[in-house]
Short mmCIF file of C-alpha atoms in Angstrom, two decimals:
data_model
loop_
_atom_site.label_atom_id
_atom_site.label_comp_id
_atom_site.label_asym_id
_atom_site.label_seq_id
_atom_site.Cartn_x
_atom_site.Cartn_y
_atom_site.Cartn_z
CA MET A 117 -0.18 -0.12 0.00
CA LYS A 118 3.04 2.08 0.49
CA ARG A 119 4.85 1.36 -2.48
CA ARG A 120 1.39 2.30 -4.40
CA TYR A 121 0.79 5.19 -2.41
CA THR A 122 4.56 6.51 -3.21
CA PHE A 123 4.12 5.59 -6.75
CA SER A 124 0.84 7.70 -7.16
CA LEU A 125 3.14 10.90 -5.51
CA LEU A 126 5.57 10.39 -8.10
CA LEU A 127 3.50 10.20 -11.19
CA SER A 128 1.58 13.07 -9.93
CA GLY A 129 4.81 15.02 -9.59
CA ALA A 130 5.53 14.17 -12.97
CA LEU A 131 2.35 14.92 -14.15
CA LEU A 132 2.67 18.47 -12.67
CA PHE A 133 6.41 18.85 -14.29
CA SER A 134 4.64 17.99 -17.44
CA CYS A 135 2.40 20.88 -17.33
CA ALA A 136 5.12 23.60 -16.74
CA HIS A 137 5.70 25.54 -19.44
CA PRO A 138 9.45 26.39 -20.34
CA ARG A 139 9.81 29.94 -19.94
CA LEU A 140 9.28 32.07 -22.94
CA ASP A 141 12.44 34.60 -23.56
CA THR A 142 10.28 37.53 -24.49
CA ASN A 143 13.82 39.35 -25.36
CA ASN A 144 13.92 37.90 -28.45
CA PHE A 145 10.56 39.75 -29.78
CA GLU A 146 11.10 43.12 -31.38
CA TRP A 147 8.43 45.60 -31.33
CA GLY A 148 10.57 48.92 -33.25
CA LYS A 149 10.78 52.24 -31.36
CA ILE A 150 8.27 52.27 -28.75
CA PRO A 151 8.07 54.10 -25.27
CA GLN A 152 8.94 51.30 -23.25
CA GLN A 153 9.64 47.21 -23.50
CA PRO A 154 6.42 45.55 -22.55
CA ASP A 155 5.97 43.48 -18.96
CA PHE A 156 5.47 40.02 -20.00
CA SER A 157 5.91 38.60 -16.92
CA TRP A 158 2.42 37.40 -16.49
CA THR A 159 3.24 35.14 -19.52
CA GLU A 160 4.70 32.94 -16.91
CA ASN A 161 1.67 31.95 -15.51
CA VAL A 162 -0.46 30.95 -18.28
CA GLY A 163 -1.93 27.50 -19.25
CA SER A 164 -3.17 24.54 -16.82
CA ARG A 165 -1.13 23.94 -13.97
CA GLN A 166 -1.94 20.21 -13.25
CA LEU A 167 -3.34 17.22 -15.27
CA PRO A 168 -5.63 14.47 -13.85
CA ASP A 169 -3.73 11.60 -12.34
CA SER A 170 -3.61 8.71 -14.91
CA SER A 171 -3.29 5.69 -12.43
CA THR A 172 -6.84 4.59 -12.47
CA VAL A 173 -8.04 3.44 -15.92
CA VAL A 174 -11.71 3.05 -16.26
CA SER A 175 -13.12 1.41 -20.00
CA ALA A 176 -16.51 2.91 -21.21
CA ASN A 177 -17.16 -0.16 -23.06
CA SER A 178 -17.27 -1.91 -19.65
CA PHE A 179 -20.11 0.26 -18.94
CA GLY A 180 -22.08 -0.64 -22.17
CA ALA A 181 -20.79 1.94 -24.71
CA VAL A 182 -20.70 0.16 -28.27
CA ALA A 183 -18.64 0.99 -31.25
CA ASP A 184 -21.56 1.01 -33.76
CA SER A 185 -22.58 4.58 -34.92
CA THR A 186 -26.06 3.60 -34.89
CA VAL A 187 -26.11 2.96 -31.43
CA LEU A 188 -26.40 5.93 -28.80
CA SER A 189 -23.43 5.41 -26.25
CA THR A 190 -24.23 8.62 -24.18
CA ASP A 191 -25.17 6.99 -20.98
CA ALA A 192 -22.51 4.45 -21.24
CA ILE A 193 -19.82 7.21 -21.80
CA GLN A 194 -21.29 9.31 -18.93
CA LYS A 195 -21.53 5.99 -16.45
CA ALA A 196 -17.88 5.83 -17.03
CA ILE A 197 -16.78 9.53 -16.30
CA ASP A 198 -18.96 9.50 -13.40
CA SER A 199 -17.33 6.31 -11.62
CA CYS A 200 -13.90 7.28 -12.42
CA ALA A 201 -14.72 10.64 -10.91
CA LEU A 202 -15.84 9.15 -7.89
CA SER A 203 -12.98 6.79 -7.49
CA GLY A 204 -10.75 9.56 -7.34
CA GLY A 205 -10.18 10.22 -11.14
CA GLY A 206 -8.49 8.97 -13.67
CA THR A 207 -8.57 8.07 -17.56
CA VAL A 208 -11.43 6.89 -19.19
CA THR A 209 -10.92 4.93 -22.51
CA LEU A 210 -12.61 4.02 -25.52
CA GLN A 211 -11.55 0.82 -27.92
CA PRO A 212 -11.14 1.73 -31.46
CA GLY A 213 -14.46 2.32 -33.60
CA TYR A 214 -17.06 5.03 -34.04
CA TYR A 215 -19.55 6.14 -31.32
CA LEU A 216 -22.82 8.25 -31.46
CA THR A 217 -23.08 10.11 -28.52
CA GLY A 218 -24.97 13.10 -27.15
CA ALA A 219 -24.00 15.80 -24.84
CA LEU A 220 -20.96 14.38 -22.15
CA PHE A 221 -19.94 16.15 -18.98
CA VAL A 222 -16.07 15.44 -17.98
CA LYS A 223 -16.04 15.76 -14.15
CA SER A 224 -12.78 17.04 -12.13
CA GLY A 225 -10.22 14.78 -11.88
CA VAL A 226 -10.94 12.92 -15.20
CA ASN A 227 -9.35 12.75 -18.59
CA LEU A 228 -11.36 11.43 -21.35
CA GLN A 229 -9.31 9.69 -23.74
CA ILE A 230 -10.41 9.90 -27.22
CA SER A 231 -7.32 7.64 -28.40
CA LYS A 232 -6.21 7.11 -32.00
CA GLY A 233 -8.77 5.00 -34.10
CA VAL A 234 -11.68 6.40 -31.88
CA THR A 235 -14.62 8.59 -33.46
CA LEU A 236 -16.90 10.38 -31.31
CA ILE A 237 -19.79 10.98 -33.51
CA ALA A 238 -22.54 13.91 -32.40
CA CYS A 239 -26.31 12.62 -32.12
CA PRO A 240 -28.20 14.69 -34.55
CA ASP A 241 -31.24 15.08 -32.60
CA ILE A 242 -31.17 18.29 -30.61
CA HIS A 243 -32.90 16.76 -27.45
CA CYS A 244 -29.73 14.69 -27.01
CA TYR A 245 -28.30 18.21 -25.44
CA PRO A 246 -30.05 19.67 -22.22
CA GLU A 247 -30.46 23.14 -22.16
CA PHE A 248 -28.88 25.23 -18.81
CA ARG A 249 -28.26 28.79 -18.70
CA SER A 250 -24.76 29.71 -20.36
CA ARG A 251 -23.53 32.80 -22.22
CA ILE A 252 -23.56 32.69 -25.99
CA ALA A 253 -22.29 35.20 -28.47
CA GLY A 254 -21.65 38.00 -25.45
CA ILE A 255 -25.16 37.47 -23.65
CA GLU A 256 -26.31 35.02 -20.91
CA MET A 257 -29.05 33.06 -21.99
CA VAL A 258 -30.59 29.17 -22.18
CA TRP A 259 -28.84 27.62 -24.78
CA PRO A 260 -28.14 23.65 -25.54
CA ALA A 261 -25.17 21.66 -24.20
CA ALA A 262 -22.16 21.29 -26.07
CA VAL A 263 -21.00 17.78 -27.51
CA ILE A 264 -18.24 17.79 -24.37
CA ASN A 265 -18.91 19.91 -21.55
CA ILE A 266 -16.61 20.84 -19.00
CA ILE A 267 -18.54 22.96 -16.36
CA GLY A 268 -17.80 23.96 -12.66
CA GLU A 269 -14.89 21.24 -12.68
CA GLU A 270 -11.09 21.52 -12.04
CA LYS A 271 -7.93 19.57 -13.11
CA ALA A 272 -10.29 17.90 -16.26
CA SER A 273 -8.94 17.10 -19.68
CA VAL A 274 -9.71 15.71 -23.03
CA SER A 275 -7.05 14.30 -25.01
CA GLY A 276 -5.64 11.61 -27.52
CA GLU A 277 -5.19 11.38 -31.09
CA GLY A 278 -9.12 10.68 -32.10
CA THR A 279 -11.84 12.61 -33.62
CA LEU A 280 -14.93 14.57 -32.40
CA ASP A 281 -17.08 14.72 -35.29
CA CYS A 282 -19.97 16.89 -34.72
CA ARG A 283 -21.86 16.59 -38.00
CA GLY A 284 -23.08 19.91 -37.90
CA LYS A 285 -24.50 20.65 -41.05
CA ILE A 286 -27.71 20.36 -39.78
CA TYR A 287 -27.49 23.40 -37.99
CA TRP A 288 -25.80 25.12 -40.89
CA ASP A 289 -28.88 24.47 -42.99
CA LYS A 290 -31.21 25.64 -40.26
CA TYR A 291 -29.57 28.69 -39.77
CA ARG A 292 -29.35 29.78 -43.22
CA ALA A 293 -33.08 29.12 -43.80
CA MET A 294 -33.87 30.89 -40.49
CA ARG A 295 -31.62 33.88 -41.27
CA LYS A 296 -33.47 34.46 -44.70
CA GLU A 297 -36.54 34.39 -42.86
CA TYR A 298 -35.40 36.99 -40.13
CA GLU A 299 -33.76 39.07 -42.55
CA ALA A 300 -37.17 39.85 -44.21
CA LYS A 301 -38.69 40.70 -40.82
CA GLY A 302 -35.86 43.22 -39.52
CA LEU A 303 -34.53 40.80 -37.43
CA ARG A 304 -30.95 40.11 -38.31
CA TRP A 305 -29.75 40.98 -34.97
CA ILE A 306 -31.55 38.03 -33.28
CA VAL A 307 -31.43 35.06 -35.20
CA ASP A 308 -28.38 33.81 -34.34
CA TYR A 309 -29.57 33.48 -30.88
CA ASP A 310 -32.73 32.43 -31.72
CA CYS A 311 -31.29 29.59 -33.64
CA LYS A 312 -30.02 27.15 -31.01
CA ARG A 313 -26.80 25.47 -32.53
CA VAL A 314 -24.60 23.25 -30.85
CA ARG A 315 -21.21 23.79 -29.88
CA GLY A 316 -18.40 21.49 -30.11
CA ILE A 317 -16.63 21.94 -26.50
CA LEU A 318 -17.41 24.14 -23.57
CA VAL A 319 -15.29 24.84 -20.74
CA GLU A 320 -17.24 26.84 -18.51
CA ASN A 321 -16.39 28.01 -14.76
CA SER A 322 -13.39 25.76 -14.25
CA SER A 323 -9.91 25.64 -14.17
CA ASP A 324 -6.68 23.72 -14.98
CA VAL A 325 -8.34 22.29 -18.22
CA THR A 326 -6.37 20.92 -20.80
CA LEU A 327 -7.61 20.23 -24.16
CA SER A 328 -5.07 18.05 -26.05
CA ASN A 329 -4.15 16.79 -29.78
CA PHE A 330 -7.51 15.42 -30.92
CA THR A 331 -9.38 16.71 -34.01
CA LEU A 332 -12.45 18.62 -33.86
CA MET A 333 -14.27 18.98 -36.81
CA ARG A 334 -17.77 20.12 -38.34
CA THR A 335 -19.28 21.78 -35.43
CA GLY A 336 -22.57 23.36 -35.33
CA PHE A 337 -21.55 26.29 -33.90
CA TRP A 338 -18.51 27.43 -32.06
CA GLY A 339 -15.65 24.86 -31.74
CA CYS A 340 -14.21 25.24 -28.64
CA GLN A 341 -15.34 27.90 -26.13
CA ILE A 342 -13.89 28.36 -22.74
CA LEU A 343 -16.10 30.87 -20.83
CA TYR A 344 -15.59 32.24 -17.25
CA SER A 345 -12.61 30.11 -16.58
CA ASP A 346 -8.78 30.23 -15.60
CA HIS A 347 -5.73 28.34 -16.06
CA CYS A 348 -6.70 26.66 -19.34
CA THR A 349 -4.44 24.97 -22.12
CA VAL A 350 -5.78 24.14 -25.80
CA ASP A 351 -2.81 22.08 -26.99
CA GLY A 352 -2.45 20.51 -30.52
CA LEU A 353 -5.90 20.37 -31.67
CA ILE A 354 -6.83 20.10 -35.37
CA ILE A 355 -10.18 22.07 -36.00
CA ASN A 356 -11.38 21.52 -39.22
CA ASN A 357 -15.31 23.23 -39.56
CA ASN A 358 -15.09 23.25 -43.61
CA ILE A 359 -15.97 19.59 -44.23
CA GLY A 360 -19.18 18.86 -46.29
CA GLY A 361 -19.79 22.52 -46.79
CA ARG A 362 -18.55 26.06 -45.19
CA GLY A 363 -20.54 26.47 -41.71
CA PRO A 364 -21.64 29.76 -40.53
CA SER A 365 -20.37 31.25 -37.37
CA THR A 366 -17.97 27.91 -36.90
CA ASP A 367 -15.29 29.92 -34.92
CA GLY A 368 -12.47 27.63 -33.97
CA ILE A 369 -11.30 28.73 -30.55
CA ASP A 370 -13.06 31.30 -28.28
CA ILE A 371 -11.68 32.28 -25.26
CA ASP A 372 -14.59 34.03 -23.32
CA SER A 373 -13.85 36.36 -20.29
CA SER A 374 -11.09 33.86 -19.15
CA THR A 375 -7.66 34.36 -17.74
CA ASN A 376 -4.24 32.71 -17.93
CA ILE A 377 -5.02 30.64 -21.06
CA LEU A 378 -2.38 29.11 -23.32
CA ILE A 379 -3.21 28.23 -26.96
CA GLU A 380 -0.64 26.53 -28.97
CA ASN A 381 0.45 23.63 -31.91
CA CYS A 382 -3.42 24.08 -33.02
CA GLU A 383 -4.41 23.92 -36.66
CA ILE A 384 -7.44 25.39 -37.68
CA ASP A 385 -9.91 25.71 -40.97
CA CYS A 386 -13.30 27.03 -40.15
CA ASN A 387 -15.68 29.88 -41.47
CA ASP A 388 -15.53 32.27 -39.07
CA ASP A 389 -12.95 33.82 -36.52
CA ASN A 390 -10.02 31.50 -36.11
CA ILE A 391 -8.96 32.04 -32.69
CA CYS A 392 -10.95 34.59 -30.71
CA LEU A 393 -10.92 36.74 -27.87
CA LYS A 394 -14.04 38.00 -26.51
CA ALA A 395 -15.74 39.49 -23.34
CA GLY A 396 -19.41 40.10 -23.14
CA ARG A 397 -22.03 42.02 -25.34
CA ASP A 398 -23.66 45.55 -24.50
CA ALA A 399 -25.35 45.90 -21.41
CA ASP A 400 -25.33 42.43 -20.20
CA GLY A 401 -21.78 42.07 -21.06
CA LEU A 402 -21.23 45.34 -18.94
CA ARG A 403 -23.03 43.95 -15.93
CA VAL A 404 -20.80 40.76 -15.79
CA ASN A 405 -17.88 42.95 -16.57
CA ARG A 406 -15.51 40.06 -16.90
CA PRO A 407 -12.39 40.30 -18.86
CA THR A 408 -10.41 37.97 -21.00
CA GLU A 409 -6.80 38.85 -20.21
CA ASN A 410 -3.37 37.20 -19.84
CA VAL A 411 -3.51 35.00 -23.01
CA VAL A 412 -0.45 33.73 -25.16
CA ILE A 413 -1.05 32.07 -28.85
CA ARG A 414 1.77 30.10 -30.14
CA ASN A 415 3.36 27.92 -32.96
CA CYS A 416 -0.46 27.64 -34.66
CA ILE A 417 -1.65 27.66 -37.94
CA ALA A 418 -5.03 29.42 -39.49
CA HIS A 419 -6.35 28.40 -42.83
CA LYS A 420 -9.84 29.85 -44.07
CA GLY A 421 -11.43 31.63 -41.39
CA GLY A 422 -12.22 35.16 -40.43
CA GLY A 423 -9.30 36.04 -38.32
CA LEU A 424 -6.05 34.68 -37.15
CA ILE A 425 -6.34 36.39 -33.97
CA THR A 426 -9.60 38.50 -33.80
CA CYS A 427 -10.41 40.66 -30.60
CA GLY A 428 -14.25 41.14 -30.24
CA SER A 429 -16.96 41.99 -31.30
CA GLU A 430 -17.83 41.09 -27.74
CA THR A 431 -15.35 43.55 -25.83
CA SER A 432 -17.86 44.71 -22.76
CA GLY A 433 -15.55 43.61 -20.15
CA SER A 434 -12.34 44.38 -21.63
CA ILE A 435 -9.54 42.43 -23.56
CA ARG A 436 -6.07 42.59 -22.38
CA ASN A 437 -2.52 41.17 -22.11
CA VAL A 438 -2.51 39.25 -25.53
CA LEU A 439 0.99 37.74 -26.75
CA ALA A 440 0.74 35.92 -30.02
CA HIS A 441 3.89 34.42 -32.06
CA ASP A 442 5.31 32.31 -34.60
CA LEU A 443 2.10 32.05 -36.49
CA LYS A 444 0.74 31.15 -39.86
CA ALA A 445 -2.26 32.40 -41.61
CA MET A 446 -2.73 30.65 -45.03
CA GLY A 447 -6.27 31.90 -46.66
CA THR A 448 -7.19 33.41 -43.67
CA SER A 449 -9.04 36.79 -44.07
CA VAL A 450 -7.39 39.10 -41.45
CA ILE A 451 -3.89 38.45 -39.67
CA LEU A 452 -5.08 40.42 -36.67
CA GLN A 453 -8.73 41.98 -36.24
CA LEU A 454 -9.88 44.11 -33.95
CA LYS A 455 -13.57 44.71 -33.79
CA SER A 456 -16.60 45.96 -31.44
CA ALA A 457 -19.62 48.61 -31.83
CA THR A 458 -20.51 51.74 -30.04
CA THR A 459 -22.95 49.73 -27.56
CA ARG A 460 -20.27 47.16 -26.51
CA GLY A 461 -18.01 49.21 -24.09
CA GLY A 462 -14.81 47.73 -22.85
CA THR A 463 -11.13 48.17 -23.90
CA ILE A 464 -9.07 46.00 -26.36
CA GLU A 465 -5.45 46.85 -24.97
CA ASN A 466 -2.01 45.38 -24.72
CA ILE A 467 -2.21 43.28 -27.86
CA TYR A 468 0.93 42.15 -29.02
CA VAL A 469 1.32 40.00 -32.28
CA THR A 470 4.78 39.16 -34.00
CA ARG A 471 6.41 36.79 -36.36
CA VAL A 472 3.82 35.82 -38.57
CA GLU A 473 3.97 33.82 -42.18
CA ALA A 474 0.96 34.78 -44.28
CA GLU A 475 -0.40 34.29 -47.98
CA ASN A 476 -3.85 35.22 -49.54
CA ASN A 477 -5.26 37.15 -46.99
CA ARG A 478 -8.27 39.85 -47.22
CA ARG A 479 -6.05 42.14 -44.79
CA VAL A 480 -3.04 42.31 -42.53
CA LEU A 481 -4.89 44.54 -39.77
CA GLY A 482 -8.45 45.59 -39.23
CA ALA A 483 -9.54 47.93 -36.41
CA GLU A 484 -13.60 48.63 -36.40
CA PRO A 485 -14.98 50.14 -33.62
CA ASN A 486 -18.46 50.50 -35.46
CA TRP A 487 -18.36 47.02 -36.91
CA ASN A 488 -21.21 45.19 -38.96
CA PRO A 489 -24.29 47.23 -38.15
CA LYS A 490 -26.83 45.12 -39.02
CA TYR A 491 -25.50 42.46 -36.26
CA SER A 492 -24.35 44.55 -33.82
CA TYR A 493 -27.14 46.89 -32.94
CA SER A 494 -30.47 45.59 -31.99
CA THR A 495 -34.15 47.59 -33.07
CA LEU A 496 -37.50 46.00 -32.43
CA PRO A 497 -39.72 46.33 -35.50
CA GLU A 498 -42.80 47.94 -35.22
CA GLU A 499 -45.01 44.63 -35.30
CA TYR A 500 -43.43 43.31 -32.24
CA LYS A 501 -43.79 46.53 -30.14
CA GLY A 502 -46.39 45.82 -26.99
CA LYS A 503 -46.11 42.25 -27.54
CA GLU A 504 -44.32 39.48 -25.35
CA ILE A 505 -40.94 38.78 -26.36
CA PRO A 506 -38.35 36.18 -25.41
CA GLU A 507 -36.16 36.84 -22.44
CA HIS A 508 -32.94 37.14 -24.63
CA TRP A 509 -34.56 39.75 -27.05
CA GLN A 510 -35.00 41.77 -24.00
CA THR A 511 -31.77 41.34 -22.82
CA MET A 512 -30.60 42.24 -26.32
CA LEU A 513 -32.72 45.29 -26.43
CA THR A 514 -31.87 46.47 -23.03
CA PRO A 515 -29.83 50.21 -23.82
CA VAL A 516 -26.59 51.18 -22.41
CA ASP A 517 -26.89 53.75 -19.80
CA PRO A 518 -25.49 56.32 -19.85
CA PRO A 519 -24.55 55.85 -23.79
CA GLU A 520 -20.92 56.95 -23.61
CA LYS A 521 -20.34 53.79 -21.13
CA GLY A 522 -20.80 51.70 -24.47
CA TYR A 523 -18.18 53.36 -26.28
CA PRO A 524 -15.30 50.86 -26.84
CA HIS A 525 -11.50 51.68 -26.67
CA PHE A 526 -8.84 50.32 -28.59
CA ARG A 527 -4.88 51.12 -27.54
CA ASN A 528 -1.85 49.71 -27.42
CA ILE A 529 -1.57 47.70 -30.04
CA TYR A 530 1.78 46.26 -31.67
CA LEU A 531 2.13 44.13 -34.63
CA SER A 532 5.65 43.24 -35.62
CA HIS A 533 7.65 40.58 -38.22
CA VAL A 534 4.91 39.90 -40.68
CA LYS A 535 5.47 38.91 -44.29
CA THR A 536 2.31 38.08 -46.54
CA THR A 537 2.14 37.68 -50.47
CA ASN A 538 -1.34 38.31 -52.12
CA VAL A 539 -3.36 40.77 -49.88
CA ARG A 540 -6.55 42.26 -51.19
CA GLU A 541 -5.80 45.27 -48.47
CA PHE A 542 -3.12 45.96 -46.45
CA ILE A 543 -4.53 47.90 -43.70
CA SER A 544 -8.12 49.30 -42.62
CA ALA A 545 -7.94 50.93 -39.13
CA SER A 546 -10.38 53.80 -38.29
CA GLY A 547 -11.54 54.95 -35.12
CA GLU A 548 -15.21 56.74 -35.36
CA ASN A 549 -14.66 60.22 -34.65
CA ASP A 550 -12.76 62.90 -33.03
CA SER A 551 -13.25 61.90 -29.71
CA LEU A 552 -13.01 58.24 -30.24
CA ARG A 553 -9.71 57.37 -31.95
CA LEU A 554 -7.64 54.58 -32.40
CA GLU A 555 -4.67 55.05 -29.84
CA ASN A 556 -1.06 53.91 -29.51
CA PHE A 557 -0.83 51.45 -32.50
CA TYR A 558 2.99 50.44 -33.63
CA LEU A 559 3.49 48.44 -36.61
CA HIS A 560 7.08 47.53 -37.50
CA ALA A 561 9.08 45.39 -39.88
CA ILE A 562 6.04 44.14 -42.13
CA GLU A 563 6.58 43.10 -45.62
CA ALA A 564 3.20 42.70 -47.64
CA GLN A 565 2.03 42.30 -51.64
CA ALA A 566 -1.41 44.03 -51.61
CA GLN A 567 -3.64 44.85 -54.07
CA LYS A 568 -4.25 48.12 -52.30
CA ALA A 569 -2.82 50.10 -49.61
CA GLY A 570 -5.93 50.86 -47.49
CA MET A 571 -6.84 53.70 -44.99
CA ILE A 572 -5.58 55.02 -41.50
CA ARG A 573 -8.61 57.15 -40.06
CA PHE A 574 -9.19 58.93 -36.67
CA THR A 575 -6.03 57.71 -34.85
CA ARG A 576 -3.76 59.24 -32.01
CA ASN A 577 -0.11 57.99 -31.92
CA PHE A 578 -0.41 55.52 -35.06
CA ASN A 579 3.29 54.37 -36.06
CA ALA A 580 4.32 52.10 -38.65
CA THR A 581 8.02 52.09 -39.53
CA GLU A 582 10.36 49.52 -41.85
CA ILE A 583 7.22 48.98 -43.69
CA LYS A 584 7.71 47.60 -47.08
CA LEU A 585 4.79 47.49 -48.85
CA ALA A 586 4.30 46.20 -52.63
CA VAL A 587 1.11 47.76 -54.47
CA PRO A 588 -0.06 48.81 -57.96
CA GLU A 589 -0.54 52.42 -56.78
CA PRO A 590 2.24 53.47 -54.43
CA HIS A 591 1.77 56.19 -51.75
CA SER A 592 -2.11 55.11 -52.13
CA MET A 593 -2.75 55.12 -48.37
CA LEU A 594 -5.47 57.19 -47.31
CA LEU A 595 -4.55 59.06 -43.96
CA GLU A 596 -7.18 61.36 -42.73
CA GLU A 597 -7.78 62.90 -39.35
CA ASN A 598 -4.94 61.34 -37.45
CA GLU A 599 -2.95 62.86 -34.57
CA GLN A 600 0.89 62.56 -33.81
CA SER A 601 1.30 59.71 -36.51
CA ASN A 602 4.23 58.75 -37.56
CA VAL A 603 3.49 56.15 -41.03
CA GLN A 604 6.52 55.45 -42.76
CA ILE A 605 6.08 53.00 -45.84
CA GLU A 606 8.56 51.89 -48.69
CA TYR A 607 6.42 51.60 -51.62
CA VAL A 608 7.06 48.99 -54.41
CA ARG A 609 4.97 49.09 -57.63
CA THR A 610 3.78 46.01 -58.91
CA VAL A 611 1.49 44.98 -61.95
CA SER A 612 -2.09 44.82 -60.98
CA TYR A 613 -3.73 41.10 -59.60
CA GLN A 614 -5.97 41.60 -62.57
CA ASN A 615 -3.15 41.31 -65.07
CA THR A 616 -1.50 38.48 -63.02
CA ALA A 617 -4.49 36.75 -63.25
CA GLU A 618 -4.72 37.13 -66.68
CA ASN A 619 -1.43 36.00 -67.36
CA GLN A 620 -1.54 32.82 -65.25
CA ALA A 621 -4.97 32.15 -67.12
CA ASN A 622 -3.16 32.48 -70.39
#
């Protein structure tokens, strides 16, 4: 008994050591001439600090899980998870094969292992996902469970080289049909909330959670949401939401009002934001007022998607202290996207992105504090006034008071050492007006081949140094209403993309 206890302690120590991330040498990062070097001491504390004990192994097959995609194995897998948790934690395994499952809830101390050769297939029946109050797209409301859920737990994980196939096309089709109907009624602002789509993975109100090495595909809505959580790691995930179509709102990874997060070695192909940082929407987000802060993103690849790194549009609780480095954006729309609305509030600040290799992008940098008005602002059509409406409609229609509390602020943004080819527009960065400017932007050592230069408007202390921009029309950057700007661009004339495409066709 004593020998077993000693072995358990040694094993636990080894697991703790495996969670200790190597110290990051931030002195190697270059940001150009900036007022002071950033303090990255917080980066030493990101990520999960411990893993479940692996000495106990529980087979879900022994509880009745069947490797048959026509047989629902939800109850059997959940019983194995619950039994493992009651015995003090350990690893839940599955024999190779295809398993049909509804919502699963991983408990403290448990590692759900999706090994190579194992595929979990999400049940297409929405009733397999019990509803509960959560937060979705910035507001708290009742929503279906994800396929895999870790809620109110600690020291839990999902690992392995297998696959979670969410079979989300049924939700993609449902959304597209509803959106067409809703837009005709002036309800574009609420259709995303009325169309309840199943997320792939939800980590909520939890700490020391690790998601590693498996493939997540075809999610009905967001791929992986980490909400109201602390000290979590997402490592080595392959997320592919563009199989069998391109699903709307299929974000890759969403960090939502969470802190001390590490995302590394992931590869993401989706149809919305690839890695997105969020912090609540409008009056409800301001009520909750929880930031997303202290996030490290490194060694990741983004393919199709709305943004390699996106901050917003939900910004109410603020987003700060983000370091992203050694990344690739291959076919990704925007390398760094900042977006909000004038009812969101909050601040996006201290965002550092460096050492990025990219190609076939829409933009290198986008900053829009008044983004996508049709989606961002809620107005009740006349025909619904005076009638009973759902609670989440009322939440969305609650005004921000006073209005200036809803003004978002973007400041202290650093983007350096980016090299990209075939970009539609180098930059689109515009504050809202003279009193709501983008502040303290530093772009340094960027090489881009673009169709056009773009614009910089309503900024204060916007700096661009050692920028080499190859465009068909040099000196075409639109600069308007900027204060204390220092924009130095070396222009190189290129043939137009149209001519290049014609030559390739011939």
